[in-house]
Amino acid sequence: IMRLTFVFILTLTFISKAFPSGSIEDLLRKHIIKSHGCDDVRIENLRYPPFSAEPFDITIEENSHGITFFKIRLNDGSTVKASARITPLARVIVSSRALRKGTVIKEEDISARLIDVKKIPSDAFRNPEELRGRLLNRTISGGVIITEAMLAKSITVKKGKRILIVAESPAFRISVPGELIENAYTGGTARAINLYTRKTVSGTLIDEDTLRVEF
């Protein structure tokens, strides 16, 4: 009986199991986020041999044809080689729906999305607060990364400037002459007097010559 027990204990000693892949992914994700300064990482096709010791560090070796090769250091002093397809992601602001030229951007017009850092323009916006109240200088579809080039430059327009007051809907468009009764800037709210009715109206100054009012 004693001999059988001894053999059984030896057998248990040499049983090994692969370390959970989730732990390797977490370690790799933290390493990439820290080294690239990105917001998240997409990890695909993660491959490595089985091991039983606990991993505690990762060293990136090389990138080849979209595959990253790296070493996993284990707490028993050994290392194993691994590979994965890694895509660093950064959070940028995109249009939440189609927006037409002249739109003054509001909270519901935009949303944040994680995008491959290689596909992000250098003048893309990361903070939604920087976009609210800005004016689009072109029509864009939904899901488009919003850049500085898509926004109108703010221009100060003086009190007394003759402008066109425009009210429109999908079915019709009405325009009447007006005059600003205060200094304003493009993309912001402005007040003007309707030169036909002599009534004061308020709307968005979409350019130096046009005030758009809501019904």
Coordinates of N, CA and C in Angstrom, one line a residue:
I1 N 0.8 -1.2 0.0 CA 0.0 0.0 0.0 C 0.9 1.3 0.0
M2 N 1.9 1.2 0.8 CA 2.8 2.4 0.9 C 3.5 2.7 -0.5
R3 N 3.9 1.6 -1.2 CA 4.5 1.8 -2.5 C 3.6 2.4 -3.5
L4 N 2.3 2.0 -3.6 CA 1.3 2.5 -4.5 C 1.1 4.0 -4.2
T5 N 1.0 4.4 -2.9 CA 0.8 5.8 -2.5 C 1.9 6.6 -3.0
F6 N 3.2 6.2 -2.9 CA 4.4 6.9 -3.3 C 4.4 7.2 -4.8
V7 N 4.0 6.2 -5.6 CA 4.0 6.3 -7.1 C 2.9 7.3 -7.4
F8 N 1.8 7.3 -6.7 CA 0.6 8.2 -7.0 C 1.1 9.6 -6.8
I9 N 1.8 9.9 -5.7 CA 2.3 11.2 -5.4 C 3.2 11.7 -6.5
L10 N 4.1 10.9 -7.0 CA 5.1 11.3 -8.0 C 4.3 11.7 -9.3
T11 N 3.3 10.9 -9.6 CA 2.5 11.2 -10.8 C 1.9 12.6 -10.7
L12 N 1.4 12.9 -9.6 CA 0.7 14.2 -9.4 C 1.8 15.4 -9.6
T13 N 3.0 15.1 -9.2 CA 4.0 16.1 -9.2 C 4.3 16.6 -10.6
F14 N 4.2 15.7 -11.6 CA 4.6 16.0 -13.0 C 3.4 16.3 -13.9
I15 N 2.2 16.4 -13.3 CA 1.1 16.9 -14.1 C 1.2 18.4 -14.3
S16 N 1.1 18.9 -15.6 CA 1.2 20.3 -15.9 C -0.1 20.7 -16.6
K17 N -0.3 22.0 -16.6 CA -1.5 22.5 -17.3 C -1.1 23.9 -17.9
A18 N -1.8 24.2 -19.0 CA -1.5 25.5 -19.6 C -2.1 26.6 -18.8
F19 N -1.3 27.7 -18.7 CA -1.8 28.9 -18.0 C -3.0 29.5 -18.7
P20 N -4.0 30.0 -18.0 CA -5.3 30.5 -18.7 C -4.9 31.6 -19.7
S21 N -5.5 31.5 -20.9 CA -5.2 32.4 -22.0 C -5.6 33.8 -21.6
G22 N -6.7 33.9 -20.8 CA -7.2 35.3 -20.4 C -6.1 36.1 -19.7
S23 N -5.3 35.4 -18.9 CA -4.3 36.1 -18.1 C -3.2 36.6 -19.0
I24 N -2.8 35.8 -20.1 CA -1.8 36.2 -21.0 C -2.3 37.4 -21.8
E25 N -3.6 37.4 -22.2 CA -4.2 38.5 -22.9 C -4.2 39.8 -22.1
D26 N -4.5 39.6 -20.8 CA -4.5 40.8 -19.9 C -3.1 41.4 -19.8
L27 N -2.1 40.5 -19.6 CA -0.7 41.0 -19.5 C -0.3 41.7 -20.8
L28 N -0.6 41.1 -21.9 CA -0.2 41.6 -23.2 C -0.9 43.0 -23.4
R29 N -2.2 43.0 -23.1 CA -3.0 44.3 -23.3 C -2.4 45.4 -22.5
K30 N -2.1 45.2 -21.2 CA -1.5 46.2 -20.4 C -0.2 46.7 -20.9
H31 N 0.6 45.7 -21.4 CA 2.0 46.1 -22.0 C 1.8 47.0 -23.2
I32 N 0.9 46.6 -24.1 CA 0.7 47.4 -25.4 C 0.1 48.8 -25.1
I33 N -0.8 48.8 -24.2 CA -1.5 50.1 -23.8 C -0.4 51.1 -23.2
K34 N 0.5 50.5 -22.3 CA 1.5 51.4 -21.7 C 2.5 51.8 -22.7
S35 N 3.0 50.9 -23.6 CA 4.0 51.2 -24.6 C 3.6 52.1 -25.7
H36 N 2.3 51.9 -26.1 CA 1.8 52.7 -27.3 C 1.0 53.9 -26.9
G37 N 0.6 54.0 -25.6 CA -0.3 55.1 -25.2 C -1.6 55.1 -25.8
C38 N -2.2 53.9 -26.1 CA -3.5 53.8 -26.7 C -4.5 53.5 -25.6
D39 N -5.8 53.5 -26.0 CA -6.9 53.2 -25.0 C -7.2 51.8 -24.8
D40 N -7.0 51.0 -25.9 CA -7.4 49.5 -25.8 C -6.6 48.8 -26.9
V41 N -6.7 47.5 -26.9 CA -6.0 46.7 -27.8 C -6.9 45.5 -28.3
R42 N -6.9 45.3 -29.6 CA -7.6 44.1 -30.1 C -6.5 43.0 -30.3
I43 N -6.7 41.9 -29.7 CA -5.8 40.8 -29.7 C -6.4 39.6 -30.4
E44 N -5.8 39.1 -31.5 CA -6.4 38.0 -32.3 C -5.3 36.9 -32.5
N45 N -5.7 35.7 -32.7 CA -4.7 34.6 -33.0 C -3.6 34.5 -32.0
L46 N -3.9 34.6 -30.8 CA -2.9 34.5 -29.7 C -2.4 33.0 -29.6
R47 N -1.1 32.8 -29.8 CA -0.6 31.4 -29.8 C 0.7 31.3 -28.9
Y48 N 0.7 30.3 -28.1 CA 1.9 30.0 -27.2 C 1.8 28.6 -26.8
P49 N 2.9 28.0 -26.4 CA 2.9 26.6 -26.0 C 2.4 26.5 -24.5
P50 N 2.0 25.3 -24.1 CA 1.5 25.1 -22.7 C 2.7 25.3 -21.7
F51 N 2.3 25.9 -20.6 CA 3.3 26.0 -19.5 C 2.5 26.1 -18.2
S52 N 3.2 25.8 -17.1 CA 2.5 25.8 -15.8 C 2.9 26.9 -14.8
A53 N 4.1 27.5 -15.0 CA 4.5 28.6 -14.1 C 3.7 29.9 -14.5
E54 N 3.7 30.8 -13.5 CA 2.9 32.0 -13.7 C 3.7 33.0 -14.5
P55 N 3.1 33.6 -15.5 CA 3.8 34.7 -16.3 C 3.7 36.0 -15.6
F56 N 4.8 36.8 -15.7 CA 4.8 38.1 -15.0 C 5.4 39.2 -15.9
D57 N 5.9 38.9 -17.1 CA 6.4 40.0 -17.9 C 6.4 39.6 -19.4
I58 N 6.3 40.6 -20.2 CA 6.3 40.3 -21.7 C 7.3 41.2 -22.4
T59 N 8.0 40.7 -23.3 CA 9.0 41.5 -24.1 C 8.6 41.3 -25.6
I60 N 8.4 42.4 -26.2 CA 8.1 42.4 -27.7 C 9.4 42.2 -28.4
E61 N 9.4 41.2 -29.4 CA 10.6 41.0 -30.1 C 10.6 41.6 -31.5
E62 N 9.5 41.3 -32.3 CA 9.5 41.9 -33.6 C 8.0 41.8 -34.2
N63 N 7.8 42.6 -35.2 CA 6.5 42.5 -35.9 C 6.8 42.1 -37.4
S64 N 6.1 41.2 -37.9 CA 6.3 40.7 -39.3 C 5.0 40.4 -39.9
H65 N 4.7 41.1 -41.0 CA 3.4 40.8 -41.8 C 2.2 40.8 -40.9
G66 N 2.1 41.8 -40.0 CA 1.0 42.0 -39.2 C 0.9 41.1 -37.9
I67 N 2.0 40.3 -37.7 CA 2.0 39.4 -36.5 C 3.1 39.9 -35.6
T68 N 2.8 40.0 -34.3 CA 3.7 40.4 -33.3 C 4.3 39.2 -32.6
F69 N 5.6 39.1 -32.5 CA 6.2 38.0 -31.8 C 6.8 38.5 -30.5
F70 N 6.5 37.8 -29.4 CA 7.0 38.2 -28.1 C 7.4 37.1 -27.2
K71 N 8.1 37.4 -26.1 CA 8.5 36.4 -25.1 C 7.7 36.6 -23.8
I72 N 7.3 35.5 -23.2 CA 6.6 35.6 -21.9 C 7.6 35.1 -20.9
R73 N 7.9 35.9 -19.9 CA 8.8 35.5 -18.8 C 8.0 34.9 -17.7
L74 N 8.4 33.8 -17.2 CA 7.7 33.1 -16.1 C 8.4 33.2 -14.8
N75 N 7.6 33.0 -13.7 CA 8.2 33.2 -12.4 C 9.2 32.1 -12.0
D76 N 9.3 31.1 -12.8 CA 10.3 30.1 -12.5 C 11.7 30.3 -13.2
G77 N 11.7 31.5 -13.9 CA 13.0 31.9 -14.5 C 13.0 31.5 -16.0
S78 N 12.1 30.8 -16.5 CA 12.1 30.4 -17.9 C 11.3 31.3 -18.7
T79 N 11.4 31.2 -20.1 CA 10.6 32.0 -21.0 C 10.0 31.1 -22.1
V80 N 8.9 31.6 -22.6 CA 8.3 30.9 -23.7 C 8.0 31.9 -24.8
K81 N 8.0 31.5 -26.0 CA 7.7 32.4 -27.2 C 6.3 32.3 -27.5
A82 N 5.8 33.4 -28.0 CA 4.3 33.5 -28.3 C 4.2 34.5 -29.5
S83 N 3.0 34.5 -30.1 CA 2.7 35.4 -31.2 C 1.2 35.8 -31.1
A84 N 0.9 36.9 -31.8 CA -0.5 37.3 -31.8 C -0.7 38.4 -32.9
R85 N -1.9 38.6 -33.4 CA -2.1 39.8 -34.2 C -2.7 40.9 -33.3
I86 N -2.0 42.0 -33.2 CA -2.3 43.0 -32.3 C -2.6 44.3 -33.0
T87 N -3.8 44.9 -32.6 CA -4.2 46.2 -33.2 C -4.4 47.2 -32.0
P88 N -3.5 48.1 -31.8 CA -3.8 49.2 -30.9 C -5.0 50.1 -31.3
L89 N -5.8 50.4 -30.3 CA -7.0 51.2 -30.6 C -7.0 52.5 -29.8
A90 N -7.5 53.5 -30.4 CA -7.7 54.8 -29.6 C -9.1 55.3 -29.8
R91 N -9.6 56.0 -28.8 CA -10.9 56.5 -28.8 C -11.0 57.9 -29.5
V92 N -11.8 58.0 -30.5 CA -12.0 59.2 -31.3 C -13.5 59.5 -31.4
I93 N -13.8 60.7 -31.8 CA -15.2 61.2 -31.9 C -15.7 61.0 -33.4
V94 N -16.8 60.4 -33.5 CA -17.4 60.2 -34.9 C -18.8 60.7 -34.9
S95 N -19.3 60.9 -36.1 CA -20.7 61.4 -36.3 C -21.6 60.2 -35.9
S96 N -22.7 60.5 -35.1 CA -23.6 59.4 -34.8 C -24.7 59.2 -35.8
R97 N -24.8 60.1 -36.8 CA -25.7 60.0 -37.9 C -25.2 60.9 -39.0
A98 N -25.9 60.9 -40.1 CA -25.6 61.8 -41.2 C -25.9 63.2 -40.8
L99 N -24.9 64.1 -41.1 CA -25.0 65.5 -40.7 C -24.8 66.4 -41.9
R100 N -25.6 67.4 -42.2 CA -25.5 68.2 -43.3 C -24.6 69.4 -43.1
K101 N -24.1 70.0 -44.1 CA -23.3 71.2 -44.0 C -24.1 72.3 -43.3
G102 N -23.4 73.0 -42.4 CA -24.1 74.1 -41.7 C -24.7 73.6 -40.3
T103 N -24.5 72.3 -40.0 CA -25.0 71.8 -38.7 C -24.1 72.3 -37.6
V104 N -24.8 72.8 -36.6 CA -24.1 73.2 -35.3 C -24.1 71.9 -34.5
I105 N -22.9 71.4 -34.2 CA -22.8 70.1 -33.6 C -23.3 70.1 -32.1
K106 N -24.2 69.2 -31.8 CA -24.8 69.0 -30.5 C -24.4 67.6 -29.9
E107 N -24.7 67.4 -28.7 CA -24.3 66.2 -28.0 C -24.8 64.9 -28.7
E108 N -26.0 65.0 -29.2 CA -26.6 63.8 -29.8 C -26.1 63.6 -31.2
D109 N -25.3 64.5 -31.8 CA -24.8 64.3 -33.1 C -23.5 63.5 -33.2
I110 N -22.9 63.3 -32.0 CA -21.5 62.7 -32.0 C -21.5 61.6 -31.0
S111 N -20.5 60.7 -31.1 CA -20.3 59.6 -30.2 C -18.8 59.2 -30.2
A112 N -18.4 58.5 -29.2 CA -17.0 58.0 -29.2 C -16.9 56.6 -29.7
R113 N -15.8 56.3 -30.4 CA -15.6 54.9 -30.9 C -14.1 54.6 -30.9
L114 N -13.8 53.3 -30.6 CA -12.4 52.8 -30.7 C -12.1 52.5 -32.1
I115 N -11.0 53.1 -32.6 CA -10.5 52.9 -34.0 C -9.1 52.5 -34.0
D116 N -8.7 51.7 -35.0 CA -7.3 51.3 -35.2 C -6.5 52.6 -35.3
V117 N -5.4 52.8 -34.5 CA -4.7 54.0 -34.5 C -4.1 54.4 -35.8
K118 N -3.8 53.4 -36.6 CA -3.2 53.6 -38.0 C -4.2 54.3 -38.9
K119 N -5.5 54.3 -38.6 CA -6.6 54.8 -39.4 C -7.1 56.2 -38.9
I120 N -6.5 56.7 -37.9 CA -7.0 57.9 -37.3 C -6.2 59.1 -37.8
P121 N -6.9 60.1 -38.5 CA -6.2 61.3 -39.0 C -5.6 62.1 -37.8
S122 N -4.5 62.8 -38.1 CA -3.8 63.6 -37.1 C -4.6 64.7 -36.5
D123 N -5.6 65.2 -37.2 CA -6.5 66.3 -36.6 C -7.8 65.8 -36.1
A124 N -7.9 64.5 -35.8 CA -9.2 63.9 -35.3 C -9.4 64.4 -33.9
F125 N -10.6 64.4 -33.4 CA -11.0 64.9 -32.1 C -11.1 63.7 -31.1
R126 N -10.6 63.8 -29.9 CA -10.7 62.8 -28.9 C -11.7 63.2 -27.8
N127 N -11.9 64.5 -27.6 CA -12.8 65.0 -26.6 C -14.1 65.6 -27.2
P128 N -15.3 65.1 -26.8 CA -16.5 65.6 -27.4 C -16.8 67.1 -27.0
E129 N -16.2 67.5 -25.9 CA -16.5 68.9 -25.5 C -15.8 69.9 -26.5
E130 N -14.8 69.5 -27.2 CA -14.2 70.4 -28.2 C -15.0 70.6 -29.4
L131 N -16.0 69.8 -29.6 CA -16.8 69.8 -30.8 C -18.2 70.5 -30.7
R132 N -18.7 70.4 -29.5 CA -20.1 71.0 -29.3 C -20.1 72.4 -29.6
G133 N -21.1 72.8 -30.4 CA -21.2 74.2 -30.8 C -20.4 74.6 -32.1
R134 N -19.6 73.7 -32.5 CA -18.8 74.0 -33.8 C -19.7 73.7 -35.0
L135 N -19.3 74.3 -36.1 CA -20.1 74.3 -37.3 C -19.5 73.5 -38.4
L136 N -20.2 72.5 -39.0 CA -19.7 71.7 -40.1 C -19.7 72.5 -41.4
N137 N -18.6 72.4 -42.1 CA -18.4 73.1 -43.4 C -18.7 72.2 -44.6
R138 N -19.2 70.9 -44.3 CA -19.5 70.0 -45.3 C -20.5 69.0 -44.8
T139 N -21.1 68.2 -45.7 CA -22.1 67.2 -45.3 C -21.3 65.9 -45.1
I140 N -21.6 65.2 -44.0 CA -20.9 63.9 -43.8 C -21.9 62.8 -43.4
S141 N -21.5 61.6 -43.6 CA -22.4 60.5 -43.3 C -22.2 60.0 -41.9
G142 N -23.0 59.1 -41.4 CA -22.8 58.6 -40.0 C -21.6 57.7 -39.9
G143 N -21.0 57.7 -38.7 CA -19.8 56.9 -38.4 C -18.5 57.5 -38.9
V144 N -18.5 58.8 -39.4 CA -17.3 59.4 -39.9 C -16.5 60.0 -38.8
I145 N -15.1 59.8 -38.8 CA -14.3 60.5 -37.8 C -14.3 62.0 -38.1
I146 N -14.6 62.8 -37.1 CA -14.7 64.2 -37.3 C -13.3 64.8 -37.1
T147 N -12.9 65.6 -38.1 CA -11.6 66.3 -38.0 C -11.7 67.8 -38.1
E148 N -10.7 68.5 -37.8 CA -10.7 69.9 -37.8 C -11.0 70.5 -39.2
A149 N -10.5 69.8 -40.2 CA -10.8 70.2 -41.6 C -12.2 70.3 -41.9
M150 N -13.1 69.5 -41.2 CA -14.5 69.5 -41.5 C -15.3 70.6 -40.8
L151 N -14.6 71.4 -40.1 CA -15.3 72.5 -39.3 C -15.0 73.9 -39.8
A152 N -16.0 74.7 -39.8 CA -15.9 76.1 -40.2 C -15.1 76.9 -39.2
K153 N -14.3 77.8 -39.7 CA -13.5 78.7 -38.8 C -14.5 79.7 -38.3
S154 N -14.4 80.0 -37.0 CA -15.3 81.0 -36.4 C -14.9 82.4 -36.8
I155 N -15.8 83.2 -37.3 CA -15.6 84.6 -37.8 C -16.5 85.5 -37.1
T156 N -16.0 86.6 -36.6 CA -16.8 87.6 -35.9 C -17.5 88.5 -36.9
V157 N -18.9 88.6 -36.7 CA -19.7 89.4 -37.6 C -20.3 90.6 -36.8
K158 N -20.1 91.8 -37.3 CA -20.5 93.0 -36.6 C -22.0 93.3 -36.6
K159 N -22.4 93.9 -35.5 CA -23.7 94.4 -35.4 C -24.1 95.3 -36.6
G160 N -25.3 95.2 -37.2 CA -25.7 96.0 -38.3 C -25.5 95.4 -39.6
K161 N -24.8 94.2 -39.6 CA -24.5 93.5 -40.9 C -25.8 93.0 -41.5
R162 N -26.0 93.3 -42.8 CA -27.2 92.7 -43.5 C -27.0 91.2 -43.8
I163 N -28.0 90.4 -43.4 CA -27.8 89.0 -43.6 C -29.1 88.4 -44.2
L164 N -29.1 87.1 -44.5 CA -30.3 86.5 -44.9 C -30.8 85.5 -43.8
I165 N -32.1 85.7 -43.4 CA -32.7 84.9 -42.4 C -33.4 83.7 -43.1
V166 N -33.0 82.5 -42.8 CA -33.4 81.3 -43.5 C -34.1 80.4 -42.5
A167 N -35.3 79.9 -42.9 CA -36.0 78.9 -42.1 C -36.3 77.8 -43.1
E168 N -36.0 76.6 -42.8 CA -36.2 75.5 -43.7 C -36.6 74.2 -43.0
S169 N -37.2 73.3 -43.8 CA -37.6 72.0 -43.4 C -37.4 71.1 -44.6
P170 N -37.6 69.8 -44.5 CA -37.4 68.9 -45.6 C -38.3 69.3 -46.8
A171 N -39.5 70.0 -46.5 CA -40.5 70.3 -47.5 C -40.3 71.6 -48.2
F172 N -39.8 72.6 -47.5 CA -39.7 73.9 -48.1 C -38.6 74.8 -47.4
R173 N -38.3 75.9 -48.0 CA -37.3 76.8 -47.5 C -37.8 78.3 -47.7
I174 N -37.7 79.1 -46.6 CA -38.1 80.5 -46.7 C -36.9 81.3 -46.3
S175 N -36.7 82.4 -47.0 CA -35.6 83.3 -46.7 C -36.1 84.8 -46.8
V176 N -35.7 85.6 -45.9 CA -36.0 87.0 -45.9 C -34.8 87.8 -45.4
P177 N -34.7 89.1 -45.9 CA -33.6 89.9 -45.4 C -33.7 90.3 -44.0
G178 N -32.5 90.4 -43.4 CA -32.5 90.7 -41.9 C -31.2 91.5 -41.6
E179 N -31.1 92.0 -40.4 CA -30.0 92.8 -40.0 C -29.6 92.4 -38.5
L180 N -28.3 92.1 -38.3 CA -27.9 91.7 -37.0 C -28.1 92.9 -36.0
I181 N -28.5 92.6 -34.8 CA -28.7 93.6 -33.8 C -27.7 93.6 -32.7
E182 N -26.7 92.7 -32.9 CA -25.6 92.5 -31.9 C -24.4 91.9 -32.6
N183 N -23.2 92.1 -32.1 CA -22.1 91.3 -32.6 C -22.3 89.8 -32.4
A184 N -21.8 89.0 -33.4 CA -22.0 87.6 -33.3 C -20.8 86.9 -34.0
Y185 N -20.7 85.6 -33.9 CA -19.7 84.9 -34.5 C -20.3 83.6 -35.2
T186 N -19.7 83.3 -36.3 CA -20.2 82.1 -37.1 C -20.2 80.8 -36.2
G187 N -21.3 80.1 -36.3 CA -21.4 78.9 -35.5 C -22.0 79.1 -34.2
G188 N -22.3 80.4 -33.8 CA -22.9 80.7 -32.5 C -24.3 81.2 -32.7
T189 N -25.0 81.5 -31.6 CA -26.3 82.0 -31.6 C -26.2 83.5 -31.9
A190 N -27.2 84.0 -32.6 CA -27.2 85.4 -33.0 C -28.7 85.9 -33.0
R191 N -28.9 87.2 -32.8 CA -30.2 87.8 -33.0 C -30.2 88.8 -34.1
A192 N -31.3 88.9 -34.8 CA -31.4 89.8 -36.0 C -32.8 90.3 -36.1
I193 N -33.0 91.4 -36.8 CA -34.3 91.9 -37.0 C -34.8 91.5 -38.4
N194 N -36.0 91.0 -38.5 CA -36.6 90.7 -39.8 C -37.0 92.0 -40.5
L195 N -36.4 92.3 -41.6 CA -36.6 93.7 -42.2 C -38.0 93.8 -42.8
Y196 N -38.7 92.6 -43.0 CA -40.1 92.7 -43.5 C -41.1 92.9 -42.4
T197 N -40.9 92.1 -41.3 CA -41.9 92.2 -40.2 C -41.5 93.1 -39.1
R198 N -40.2 93.5 -39.0 CA -39.6 94.3 -38.0 C -39.5 93.5 -36.7
K199 N -39.7 92.2 -36.7 CA -39.6 91.4 -35.5 C -38.2 90.9 -35.3
T200 N -37.9 90.7 -34.0 CA -36.5 90.1 -33.7 C -36.6 88.6 -33.7
V201 N -35.6 88.0 -34.3 CA -35.6 86.5 -34.3 C -34.2 86.1 -33.8
S202 N -34.1 84.8 -33.4 CA -32.8 84.3 -32.9 C -32.6 83.0 -33.6
G203 N -31.3 82.7 -33.9 CA -31.0 81.5 -34.6 C -29.5 81.3 -34.6
T204 N -29.0 80.4 -35.5 CA -27.6 80.1 -35.6 C -27.0 80.8 -36.8
L205 N -25.9 81.5 -36.6 CA -25.2 82.2 -37.7 C -24.3 81.2 -38.4
I206 N -24.8 80.6 -39.5 CA -24.1 79.5 -40.1 C -22.9 79.9 -41.0
D207 N -23.0 81.2 -41.4 CA -21.9 81.8 -42.1 C -22.0 83.3 -42.0
E208 N -21.2 84.1 -42.6 CA -21.2 85.6 -42.4 C -22.5 86.2 -43.0
D209 N -23.2 85.5 -43.8 CA -24.4 86.1 -44.5 C -25.7 85.4 -44.2
T210 N -25.7 84.3 -43.4 CA -26.9 83.5 -43.2 C -27.2 83.2 -41.8
L211 N -28.4 83.5 -41.3 CA -28.9 83.2 -40.0 C -30.0 82.1 -40.2
R212 N -29.8 80.9 -39.6 CA -30.8 79.9 -39.7 C -31.6 79.9 -38.4
V213 N -32.9 79.9 -38.6 CA -33.8 79.9 -37.5 C -34.7 78.7 -37.5
E214 N -35.1 78.2 -36.3 CA -36.0 77.0 -36.2 C -37.4 77.4 -36.2
F215 N -38.2 76.5 -36.7 CA -39.7 76.7 -36.6 C -40.2 76.4 -35.2

